[in-house]
Short mmCIF file of C-alpha atoms and ligand atoms in Angstrom, two decimals:
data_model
loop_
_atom_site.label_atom_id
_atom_site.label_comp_id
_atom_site.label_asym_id
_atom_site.label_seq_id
_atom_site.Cartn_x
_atom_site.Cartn_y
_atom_site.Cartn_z
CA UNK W 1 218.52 15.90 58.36
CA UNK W 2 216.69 13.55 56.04
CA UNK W 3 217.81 11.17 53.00
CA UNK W 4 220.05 13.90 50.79
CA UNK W 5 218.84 14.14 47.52
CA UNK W 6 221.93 13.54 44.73
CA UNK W 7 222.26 14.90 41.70
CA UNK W 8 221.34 12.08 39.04
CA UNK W 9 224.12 9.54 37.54
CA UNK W 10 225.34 11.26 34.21
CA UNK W 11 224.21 14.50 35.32
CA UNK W 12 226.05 17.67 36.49
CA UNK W 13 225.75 21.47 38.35
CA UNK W 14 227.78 23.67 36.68
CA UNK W 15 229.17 26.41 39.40
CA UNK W 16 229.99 29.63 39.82
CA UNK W 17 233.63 28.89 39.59
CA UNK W 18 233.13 27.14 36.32
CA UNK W 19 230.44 30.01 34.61
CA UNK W 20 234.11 31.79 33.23
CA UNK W 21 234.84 28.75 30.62
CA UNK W 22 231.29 28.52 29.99
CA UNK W 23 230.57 32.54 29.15
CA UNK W 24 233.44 32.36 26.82
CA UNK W 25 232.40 28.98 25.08
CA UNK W 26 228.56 30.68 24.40
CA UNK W 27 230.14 34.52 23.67
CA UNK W 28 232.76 33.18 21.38
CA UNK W 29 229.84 30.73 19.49
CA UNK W 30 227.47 33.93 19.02
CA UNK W 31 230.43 35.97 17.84
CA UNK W 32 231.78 33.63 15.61
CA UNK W 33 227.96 32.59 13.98
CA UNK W 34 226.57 36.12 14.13
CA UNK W 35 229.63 37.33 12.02
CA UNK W 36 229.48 34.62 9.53
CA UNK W 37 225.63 35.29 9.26
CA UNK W 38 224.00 32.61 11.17
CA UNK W 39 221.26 33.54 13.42
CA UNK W 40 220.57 31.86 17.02
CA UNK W 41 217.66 29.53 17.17
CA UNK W 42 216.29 27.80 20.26
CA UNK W 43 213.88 24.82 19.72
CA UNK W 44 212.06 23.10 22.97
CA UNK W 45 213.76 20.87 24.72
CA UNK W 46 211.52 17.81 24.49
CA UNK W 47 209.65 16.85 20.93
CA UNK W 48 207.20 14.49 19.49
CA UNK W 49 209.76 10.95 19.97
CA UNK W 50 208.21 10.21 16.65
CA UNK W 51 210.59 13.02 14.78
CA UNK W 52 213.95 11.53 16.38
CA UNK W 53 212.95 8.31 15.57
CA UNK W 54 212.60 9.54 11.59
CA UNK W 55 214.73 12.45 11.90
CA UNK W 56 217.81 10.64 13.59
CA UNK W 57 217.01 6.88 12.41
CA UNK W 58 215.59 3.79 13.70
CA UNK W 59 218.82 1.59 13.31
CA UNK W 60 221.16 4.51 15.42
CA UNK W 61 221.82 3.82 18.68
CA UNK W 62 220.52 7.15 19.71
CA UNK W 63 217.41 5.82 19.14
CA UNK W 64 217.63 2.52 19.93
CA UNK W 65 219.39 2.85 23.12
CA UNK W 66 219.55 6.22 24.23
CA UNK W 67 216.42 8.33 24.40
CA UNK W 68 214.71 9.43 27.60
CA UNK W 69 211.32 8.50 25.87
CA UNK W 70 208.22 9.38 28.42
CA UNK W 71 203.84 9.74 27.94
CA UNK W 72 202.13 12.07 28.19
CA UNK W 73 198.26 12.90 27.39
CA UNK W 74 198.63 9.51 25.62
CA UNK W 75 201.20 11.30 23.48
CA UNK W 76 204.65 10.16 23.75
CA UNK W 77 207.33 12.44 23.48
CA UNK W 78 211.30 12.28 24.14
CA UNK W 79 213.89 14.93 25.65
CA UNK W 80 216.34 15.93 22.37
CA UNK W 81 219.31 13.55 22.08
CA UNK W 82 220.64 15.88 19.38
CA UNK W 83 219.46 19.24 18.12
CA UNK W 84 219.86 18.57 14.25
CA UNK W 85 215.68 17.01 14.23
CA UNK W 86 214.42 19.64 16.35
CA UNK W 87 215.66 22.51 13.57
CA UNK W 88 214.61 20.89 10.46
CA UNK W 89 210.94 21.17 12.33
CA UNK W 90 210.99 24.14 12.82
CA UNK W 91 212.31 25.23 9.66
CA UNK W 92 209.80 23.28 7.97
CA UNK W 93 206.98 24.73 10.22
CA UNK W 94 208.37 28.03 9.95
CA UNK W 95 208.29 28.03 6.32
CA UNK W 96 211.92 28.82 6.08
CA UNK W 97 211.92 27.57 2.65
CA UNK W 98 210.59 30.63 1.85
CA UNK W 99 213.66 32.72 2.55
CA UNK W 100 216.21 33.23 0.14
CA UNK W 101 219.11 30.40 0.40
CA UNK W 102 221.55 29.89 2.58
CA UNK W 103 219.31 29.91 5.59
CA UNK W 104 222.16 29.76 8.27
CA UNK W 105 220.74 29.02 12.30
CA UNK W 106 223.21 28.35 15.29
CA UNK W 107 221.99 27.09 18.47
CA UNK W 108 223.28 25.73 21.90
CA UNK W 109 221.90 24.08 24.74
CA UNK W 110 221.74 20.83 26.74
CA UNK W 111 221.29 17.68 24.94
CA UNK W 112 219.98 14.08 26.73
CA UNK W 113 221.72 10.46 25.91
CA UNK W 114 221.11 7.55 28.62
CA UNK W 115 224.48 6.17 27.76
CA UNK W 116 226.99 4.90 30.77
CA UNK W 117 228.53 7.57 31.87
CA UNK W 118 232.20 8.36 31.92
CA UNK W 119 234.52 10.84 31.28
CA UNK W 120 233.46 13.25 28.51
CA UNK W 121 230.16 11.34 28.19
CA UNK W 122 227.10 12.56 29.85
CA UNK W 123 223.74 12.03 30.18
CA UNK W 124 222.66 15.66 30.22
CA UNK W 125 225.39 17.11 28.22
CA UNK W 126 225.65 20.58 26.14
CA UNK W 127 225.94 20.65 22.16
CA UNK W 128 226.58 24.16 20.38
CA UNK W 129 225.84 23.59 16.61
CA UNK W 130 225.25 25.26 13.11
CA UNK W 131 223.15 24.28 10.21
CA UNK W 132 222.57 25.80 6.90
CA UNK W 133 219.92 25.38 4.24
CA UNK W 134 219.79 25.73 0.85
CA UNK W 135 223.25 25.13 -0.87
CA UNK W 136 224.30 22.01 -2.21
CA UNK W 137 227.71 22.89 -3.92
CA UNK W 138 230.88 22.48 -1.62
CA UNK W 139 231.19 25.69 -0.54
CA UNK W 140 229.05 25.39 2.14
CA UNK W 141 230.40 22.42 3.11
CA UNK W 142 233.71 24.17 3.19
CA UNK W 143 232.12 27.29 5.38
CA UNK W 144 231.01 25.00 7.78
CA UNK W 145 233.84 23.06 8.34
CA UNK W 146 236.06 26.45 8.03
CA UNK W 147 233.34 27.69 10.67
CA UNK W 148 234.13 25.20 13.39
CA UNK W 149 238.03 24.99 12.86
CA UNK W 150 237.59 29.09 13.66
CA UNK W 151 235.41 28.71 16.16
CA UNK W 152 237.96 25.73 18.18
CA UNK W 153 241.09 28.60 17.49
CA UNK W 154 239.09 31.19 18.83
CA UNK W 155 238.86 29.10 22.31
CA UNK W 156 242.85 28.32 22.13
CA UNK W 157 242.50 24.71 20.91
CA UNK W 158 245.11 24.06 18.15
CA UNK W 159 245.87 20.44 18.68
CA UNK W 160 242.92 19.34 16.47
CA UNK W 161 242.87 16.82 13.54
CA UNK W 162 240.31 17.03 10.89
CA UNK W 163 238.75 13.67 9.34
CA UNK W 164 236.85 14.20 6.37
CA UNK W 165 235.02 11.53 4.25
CA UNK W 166 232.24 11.21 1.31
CA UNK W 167 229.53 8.96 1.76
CA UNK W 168 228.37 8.97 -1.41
CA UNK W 169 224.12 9.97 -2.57
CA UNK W 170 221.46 7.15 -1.94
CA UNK W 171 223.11 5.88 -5.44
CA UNK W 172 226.78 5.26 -4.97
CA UNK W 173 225.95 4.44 -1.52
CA UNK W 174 223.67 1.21 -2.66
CA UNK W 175 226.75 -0.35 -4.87
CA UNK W 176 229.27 0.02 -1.71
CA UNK W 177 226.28 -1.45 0.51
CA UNK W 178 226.18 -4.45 -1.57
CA UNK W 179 230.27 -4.74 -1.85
CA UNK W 180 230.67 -4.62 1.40
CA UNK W 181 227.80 -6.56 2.58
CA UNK W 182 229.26 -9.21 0.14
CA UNK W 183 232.90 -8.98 1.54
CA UNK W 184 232.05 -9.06 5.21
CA UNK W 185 229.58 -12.04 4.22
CA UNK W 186 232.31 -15.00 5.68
CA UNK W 187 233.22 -13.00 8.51
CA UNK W 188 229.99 -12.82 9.80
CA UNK W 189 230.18 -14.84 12.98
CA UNK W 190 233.33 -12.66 13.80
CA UNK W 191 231.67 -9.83 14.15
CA UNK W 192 229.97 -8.27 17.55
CA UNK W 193 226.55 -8.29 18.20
CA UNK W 194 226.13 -4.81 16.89
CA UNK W 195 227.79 -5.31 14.01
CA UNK W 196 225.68 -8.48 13.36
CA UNK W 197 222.24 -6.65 13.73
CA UNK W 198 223.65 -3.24 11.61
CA UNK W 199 225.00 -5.74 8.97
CA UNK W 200 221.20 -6.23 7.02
CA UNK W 201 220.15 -2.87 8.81
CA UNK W 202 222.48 -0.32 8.23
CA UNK W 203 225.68 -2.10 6.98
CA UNK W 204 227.78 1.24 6.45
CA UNK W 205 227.40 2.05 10.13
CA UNK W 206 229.64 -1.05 10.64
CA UNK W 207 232.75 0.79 9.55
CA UNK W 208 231.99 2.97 12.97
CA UNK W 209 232.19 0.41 15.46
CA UNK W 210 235.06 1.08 17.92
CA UNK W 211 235.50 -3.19 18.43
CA UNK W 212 238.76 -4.31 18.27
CA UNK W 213 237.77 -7.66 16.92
CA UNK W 214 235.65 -5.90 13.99
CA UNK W 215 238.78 -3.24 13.81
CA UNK W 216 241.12 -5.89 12.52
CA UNK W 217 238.41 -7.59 9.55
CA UNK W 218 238.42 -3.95 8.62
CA UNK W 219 242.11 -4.51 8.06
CA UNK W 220 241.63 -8.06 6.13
CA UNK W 221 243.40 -7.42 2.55
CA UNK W 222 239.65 -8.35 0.65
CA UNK W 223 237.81 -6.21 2.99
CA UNK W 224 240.16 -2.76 2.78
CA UNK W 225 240.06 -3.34 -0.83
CA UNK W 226 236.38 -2.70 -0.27
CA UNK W 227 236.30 -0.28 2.26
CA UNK W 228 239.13 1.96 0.06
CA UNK W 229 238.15 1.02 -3.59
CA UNK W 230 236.46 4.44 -5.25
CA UNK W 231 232.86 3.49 -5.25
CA UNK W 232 231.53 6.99 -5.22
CA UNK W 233 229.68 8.83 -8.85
CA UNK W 234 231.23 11.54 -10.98
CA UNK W 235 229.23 13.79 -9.07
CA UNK W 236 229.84 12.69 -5.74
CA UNK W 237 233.62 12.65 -6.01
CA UNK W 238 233.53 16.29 -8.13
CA UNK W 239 231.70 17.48 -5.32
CA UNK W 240 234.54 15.65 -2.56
CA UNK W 241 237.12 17.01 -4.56
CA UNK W 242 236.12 20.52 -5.12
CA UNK W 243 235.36 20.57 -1.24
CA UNK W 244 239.06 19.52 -0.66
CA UNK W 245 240.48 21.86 -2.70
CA UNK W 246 238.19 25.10 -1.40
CA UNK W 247 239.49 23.20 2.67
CA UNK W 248 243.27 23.74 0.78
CA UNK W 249 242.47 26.90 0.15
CA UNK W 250 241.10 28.14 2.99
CA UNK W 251 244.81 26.38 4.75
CA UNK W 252 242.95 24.13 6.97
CA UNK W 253 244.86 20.70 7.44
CA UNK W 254 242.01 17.59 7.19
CA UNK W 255 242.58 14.04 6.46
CA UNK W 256 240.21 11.88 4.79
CA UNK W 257 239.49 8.41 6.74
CA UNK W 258 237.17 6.24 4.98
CA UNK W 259 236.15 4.25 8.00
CA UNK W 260 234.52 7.74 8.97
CA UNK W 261 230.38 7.10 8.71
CA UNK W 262 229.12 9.45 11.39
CA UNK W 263 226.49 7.53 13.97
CA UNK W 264 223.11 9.25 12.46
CA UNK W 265 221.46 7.77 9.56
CA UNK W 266 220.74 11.13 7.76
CA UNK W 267 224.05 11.78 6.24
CA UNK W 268 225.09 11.55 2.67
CA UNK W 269 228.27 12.94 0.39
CA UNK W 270 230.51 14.91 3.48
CA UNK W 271 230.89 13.72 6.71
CA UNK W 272 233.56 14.99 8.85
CA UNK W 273 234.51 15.11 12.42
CA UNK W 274 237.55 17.04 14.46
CA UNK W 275 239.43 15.26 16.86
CA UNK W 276 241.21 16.51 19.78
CA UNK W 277 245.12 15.08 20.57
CA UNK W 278 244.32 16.05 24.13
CA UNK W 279 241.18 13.79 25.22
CA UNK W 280 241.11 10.14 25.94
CA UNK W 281 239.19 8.13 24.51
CA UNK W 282 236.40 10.06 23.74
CA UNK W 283 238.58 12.11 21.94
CA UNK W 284 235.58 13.63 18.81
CA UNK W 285 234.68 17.79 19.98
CA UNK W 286 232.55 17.87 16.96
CA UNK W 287 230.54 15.79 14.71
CA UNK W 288 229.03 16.79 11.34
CA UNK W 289 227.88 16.58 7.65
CA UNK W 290 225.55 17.30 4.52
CA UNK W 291 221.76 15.89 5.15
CA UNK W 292 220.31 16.67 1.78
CA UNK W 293 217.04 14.38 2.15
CA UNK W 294 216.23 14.77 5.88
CA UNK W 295 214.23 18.46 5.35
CA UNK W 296 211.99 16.19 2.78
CA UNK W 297 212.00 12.98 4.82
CA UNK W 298 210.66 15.66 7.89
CA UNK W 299 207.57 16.31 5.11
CA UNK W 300 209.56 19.67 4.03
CA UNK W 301 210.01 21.00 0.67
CA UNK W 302 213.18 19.05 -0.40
CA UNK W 303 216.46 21.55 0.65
CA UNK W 304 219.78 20.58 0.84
CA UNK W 305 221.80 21.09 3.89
CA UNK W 306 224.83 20.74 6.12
CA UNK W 307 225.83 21.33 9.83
CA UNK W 308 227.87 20.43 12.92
CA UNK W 309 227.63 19.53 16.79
CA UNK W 310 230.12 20.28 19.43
CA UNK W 311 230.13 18.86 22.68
CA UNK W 312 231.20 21.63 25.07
CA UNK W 313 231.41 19.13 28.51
CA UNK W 314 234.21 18.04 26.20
CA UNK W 315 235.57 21.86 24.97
CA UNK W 316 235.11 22.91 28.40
CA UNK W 317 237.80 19.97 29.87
CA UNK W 318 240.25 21.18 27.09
CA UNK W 319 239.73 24.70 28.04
CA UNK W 320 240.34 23.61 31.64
CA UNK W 321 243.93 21.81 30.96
CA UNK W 322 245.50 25.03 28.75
CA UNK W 323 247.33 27.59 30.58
CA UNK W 324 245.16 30.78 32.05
CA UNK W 325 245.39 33.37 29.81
CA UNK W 326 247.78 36.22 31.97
CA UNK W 327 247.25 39.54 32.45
CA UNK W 328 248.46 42.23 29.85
CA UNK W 329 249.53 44.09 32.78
CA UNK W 330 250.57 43.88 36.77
CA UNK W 331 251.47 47.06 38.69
CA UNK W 332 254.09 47.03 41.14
CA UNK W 333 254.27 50.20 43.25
CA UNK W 334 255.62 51.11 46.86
CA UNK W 335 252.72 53.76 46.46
CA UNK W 336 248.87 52.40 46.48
CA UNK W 337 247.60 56.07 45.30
CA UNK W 338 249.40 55.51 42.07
CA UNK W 339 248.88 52.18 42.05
CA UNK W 340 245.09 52.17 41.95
CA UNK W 341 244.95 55.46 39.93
CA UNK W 342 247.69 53.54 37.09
CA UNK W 343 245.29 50.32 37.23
CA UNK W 344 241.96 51.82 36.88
CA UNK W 345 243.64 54.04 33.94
CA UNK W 346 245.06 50.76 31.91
CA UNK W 347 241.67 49.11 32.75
CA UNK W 348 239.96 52.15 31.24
CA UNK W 349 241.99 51.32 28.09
CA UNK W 350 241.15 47.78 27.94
CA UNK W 351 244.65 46.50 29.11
CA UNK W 352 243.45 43.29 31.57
CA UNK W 353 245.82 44.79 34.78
CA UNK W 354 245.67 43.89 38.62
CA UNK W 355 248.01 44.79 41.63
CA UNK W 356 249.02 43.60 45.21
CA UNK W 357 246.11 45.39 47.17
CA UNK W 358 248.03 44.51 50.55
CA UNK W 359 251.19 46.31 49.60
CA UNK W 360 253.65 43.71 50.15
CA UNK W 361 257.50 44.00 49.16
CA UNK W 362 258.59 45.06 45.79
CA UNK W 363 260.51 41.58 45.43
CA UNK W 364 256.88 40.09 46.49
CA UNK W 365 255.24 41.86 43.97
CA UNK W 366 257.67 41.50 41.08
CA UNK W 367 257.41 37.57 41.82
CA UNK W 368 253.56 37.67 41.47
CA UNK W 369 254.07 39.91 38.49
CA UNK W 370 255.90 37.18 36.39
CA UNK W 371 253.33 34.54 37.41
CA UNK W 372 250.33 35.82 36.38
CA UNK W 373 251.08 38.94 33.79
CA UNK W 374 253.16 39.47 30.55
CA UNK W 375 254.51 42.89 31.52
CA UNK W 376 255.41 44.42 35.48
CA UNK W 377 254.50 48.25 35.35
CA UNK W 378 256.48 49.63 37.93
CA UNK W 379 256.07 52.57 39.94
CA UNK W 380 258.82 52.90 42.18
CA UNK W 381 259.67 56.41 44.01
CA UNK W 382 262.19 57.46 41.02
CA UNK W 383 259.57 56.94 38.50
CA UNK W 384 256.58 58.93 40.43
CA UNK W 385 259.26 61.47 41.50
CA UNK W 386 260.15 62.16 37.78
CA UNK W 387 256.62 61.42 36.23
CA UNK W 388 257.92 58.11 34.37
CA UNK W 389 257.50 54.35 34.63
CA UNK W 390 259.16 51.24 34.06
CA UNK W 391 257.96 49.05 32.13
CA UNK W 392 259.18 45.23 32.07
CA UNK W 393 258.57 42.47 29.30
CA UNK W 394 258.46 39.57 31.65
CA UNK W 395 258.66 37.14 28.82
CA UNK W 396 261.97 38.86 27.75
CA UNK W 397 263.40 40.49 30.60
CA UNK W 398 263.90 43.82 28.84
CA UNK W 399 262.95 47.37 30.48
CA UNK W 400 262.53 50.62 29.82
CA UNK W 401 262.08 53.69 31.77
CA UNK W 402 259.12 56.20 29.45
CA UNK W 403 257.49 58.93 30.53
CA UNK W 404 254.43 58.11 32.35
CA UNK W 405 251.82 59.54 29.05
CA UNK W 406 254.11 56.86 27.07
CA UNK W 407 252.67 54.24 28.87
CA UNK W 408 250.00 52.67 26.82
CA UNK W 409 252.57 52.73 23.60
CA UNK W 410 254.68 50.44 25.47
CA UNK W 411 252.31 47.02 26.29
P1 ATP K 1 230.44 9.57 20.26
O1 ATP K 1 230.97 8.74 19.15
O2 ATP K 1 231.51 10.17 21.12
O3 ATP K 1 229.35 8.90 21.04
P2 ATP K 1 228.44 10.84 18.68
O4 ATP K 1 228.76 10.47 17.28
O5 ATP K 1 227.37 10.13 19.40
O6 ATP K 1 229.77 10.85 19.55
P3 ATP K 1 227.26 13.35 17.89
O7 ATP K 1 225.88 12.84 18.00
O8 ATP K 1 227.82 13.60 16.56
O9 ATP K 1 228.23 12.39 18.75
O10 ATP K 1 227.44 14.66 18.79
C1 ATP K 1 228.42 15.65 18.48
C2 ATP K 1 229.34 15.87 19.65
O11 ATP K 1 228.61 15.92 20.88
C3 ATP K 1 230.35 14.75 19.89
O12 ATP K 1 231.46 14.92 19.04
C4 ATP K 1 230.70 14.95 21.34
O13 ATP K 1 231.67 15.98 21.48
C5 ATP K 1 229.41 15.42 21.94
N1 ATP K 1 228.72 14.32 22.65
C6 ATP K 1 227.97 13.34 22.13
N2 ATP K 1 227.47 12.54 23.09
C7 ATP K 1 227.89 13.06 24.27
C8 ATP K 1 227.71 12.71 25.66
N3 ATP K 1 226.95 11.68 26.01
N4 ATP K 1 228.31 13.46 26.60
C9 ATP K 1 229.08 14.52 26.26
N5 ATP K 1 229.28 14.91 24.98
C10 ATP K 1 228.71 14.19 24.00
MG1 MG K 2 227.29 8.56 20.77
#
């Protein structure tokens, strides 16, 4: 054999053996979207590099850093690092405008970063998102949000923590620029190199950076002051509060962390992102907030808007760590007659049911039973004699005997 040919660094085949987590990730995203009115839209996967680099901004490290940029035809164009740019075009080209508001799209697919790979950091990775047009009053903001807290429950994944934060418009935002700019001013020279270039750049994006060193000047009394004081408009903090109130509401649990800027320069009023207790350190599932100038910046007709982006390489490895789901159902029988006709039957009534195809022992079979299902249906020579069956809460211990048509009343 010649030189094997490896997969690329940052890359990954997804098998088989994985497709399960994966089918359930996508089907529970279309049934979740579809329902709340969101239809699926799927953009190309590579674009002009020209709309990331004014779609996602020229000071984000996306585009600084991260794009797999190449020519072609003398044209250059980039594989999406996000999918966010790539929908505004097309809604814009599409004349969505046109369509009575909310327009509400959902997509998913695989998303390209050349960052260092690690765990839950890829350079081919998968997003599944949601953006709406058209509303700029909190209740959208509060759908979305409420849309990917329901989305998370519907895979299992309680252990979540909501951030929340207002950036403020292009107004407020200027006065906290300045403030800060003005209050980090001395500890310049203490901050990393990032920091350093963001600080006449982009300063806000400094309150992102995951540096210890910068962490603590964050922390200085002056500089919290800053960071904390209310430097947001009338409007800005009606709109922040209305959007808590409608999250209250709705009973979903958020905090609000002001050091929360979100990496893409688009954003303005709510930000948020959702956490997971059970990831290291790249801990964020999902990423979002309001864009109400990027469908105008993009040449559009100027439409408000809001979305999120979930990284599913980082669902999937939550999925992976919670318990299997068991079986409604395991049938333990000396008889494998009644044991296939009983399982195709419960199957045929949606109850999720397997057996022991080999027959072994009843103590065998009642063993397997507890590991893998929540009840044992049990057809033992009494029961088929006298048409009944047994059925056993494995959780609880607790059995009854019912006659055999009583069956499906009993799981
Ligand atoms: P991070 O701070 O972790 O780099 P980000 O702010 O760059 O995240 P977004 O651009 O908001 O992330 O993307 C939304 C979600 O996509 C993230 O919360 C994360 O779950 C996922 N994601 C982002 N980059 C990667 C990657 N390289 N590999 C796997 N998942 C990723
Ligand atoms: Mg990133």
């Amino acid at each position: 054999m010649g030189n094997i040919i490896k997969v690329q660094k940052g890359t990954k085949d997804i098998l088989p053996q994985e497709m399960g987590l994966w089918y359930t990730m996508e089907d529970n995203a279309r049934r979740i979207f579809t329902n709340a009115g969101y239809g699926e839209i799927r953009t190309p996967i590579f674009e002009a590099t020209e709309l990331f680099a004014r779609g996602v901004g020229d000071t984000t490290d996306i585009v600084n850093k991260e794009m797999y940029t190449f020519e072609k035809s003398e044209r250059s164009l980039t594989l999406r690092p996000e999918n966010t740019a790539g929908v505004v075009r097309a809604f814009i080209e599409n004349g969505m405008h046109r369509l009575s508001a909310p327009v509400k799209l959902w997509y998913k697919g695989p998303m390209f970063r050349y960052e260092r790979p690690q765990a839950g950091r890829q350079r081919q990775f998968h997003q599944v998102g949601v953006e709406m047009f058209g509303i700029k009053d909190a209740t959208a903001d509060a759908e979305v949000i409420e849309l990917a807290v329901s989305y998370l429950k519907s895979l299992g994944l309680n252990d979540l923590e909501v951030e929340i934060n207002s950036l403020g418009c292009p107004n407020c935002r200027e006065n906290f620029k300045t403030e800060l700019k003005k209050v980090l001013k001395p500890y310049f020279n203490d901050l990393c190199e990032d920091c350093q270039n963001r600080y006449e750049k982009n300063p806000l994006r400094l309150l992102d950076c995951k540096v210890d060193s910068c962490k603590a000047i964050f922390e200085k009394p002056d500089v919290k002051s800053v960071i904390y004081g209310d430097f947001i408009c009338e409007d800005c903090a009606e709109h922040f509060n209305q959007l808590k109130s409608y999250l209250d509401a709705l009973g979903i649990k958020y905090t609000v962390n002001k050091l929360l800027v979100r990496g893409l320069d688009y954003y303005n009023r709510t930000v948020f992102e959702i956490k997971s207790n059970n990831l290291g350190s790249q801990n964020a599932v999902c990423g979002g907030g309001r864009y109400d100038s990027l469908v105008r910046n993009l040449g559009g007709v100027d439409t408000p808007a809001i979305g999120f982006a979930m990284g599913m390489e980082r669902l999937y490895s939550l999925l992976q760590k919670k318990e299997p789901e068991k079986l409604t159902a395991y049938v333990v029988s000396t008889n494998q007659t009644e044991a296939l006709k009983t399982v195709k039957y419960l199957r045929d009534n949606n109850i999720s049911t397997d057996f022991d195809f080999a027959g072994k022992k009843f103590t065998k079979q009642m063993e397997k039973a507890s590991k893998i299902a929540k009840f044992a249906v049990i057809l033992g020579e009494d029961e088929i004699a006298n048409k009944t069956v047994s059925i056993k809460n494995l959780e609880t211990s607790h059995q009854v005997t019912v006659p055999q048509a009583e069956l499906l009343n009993n799981l």
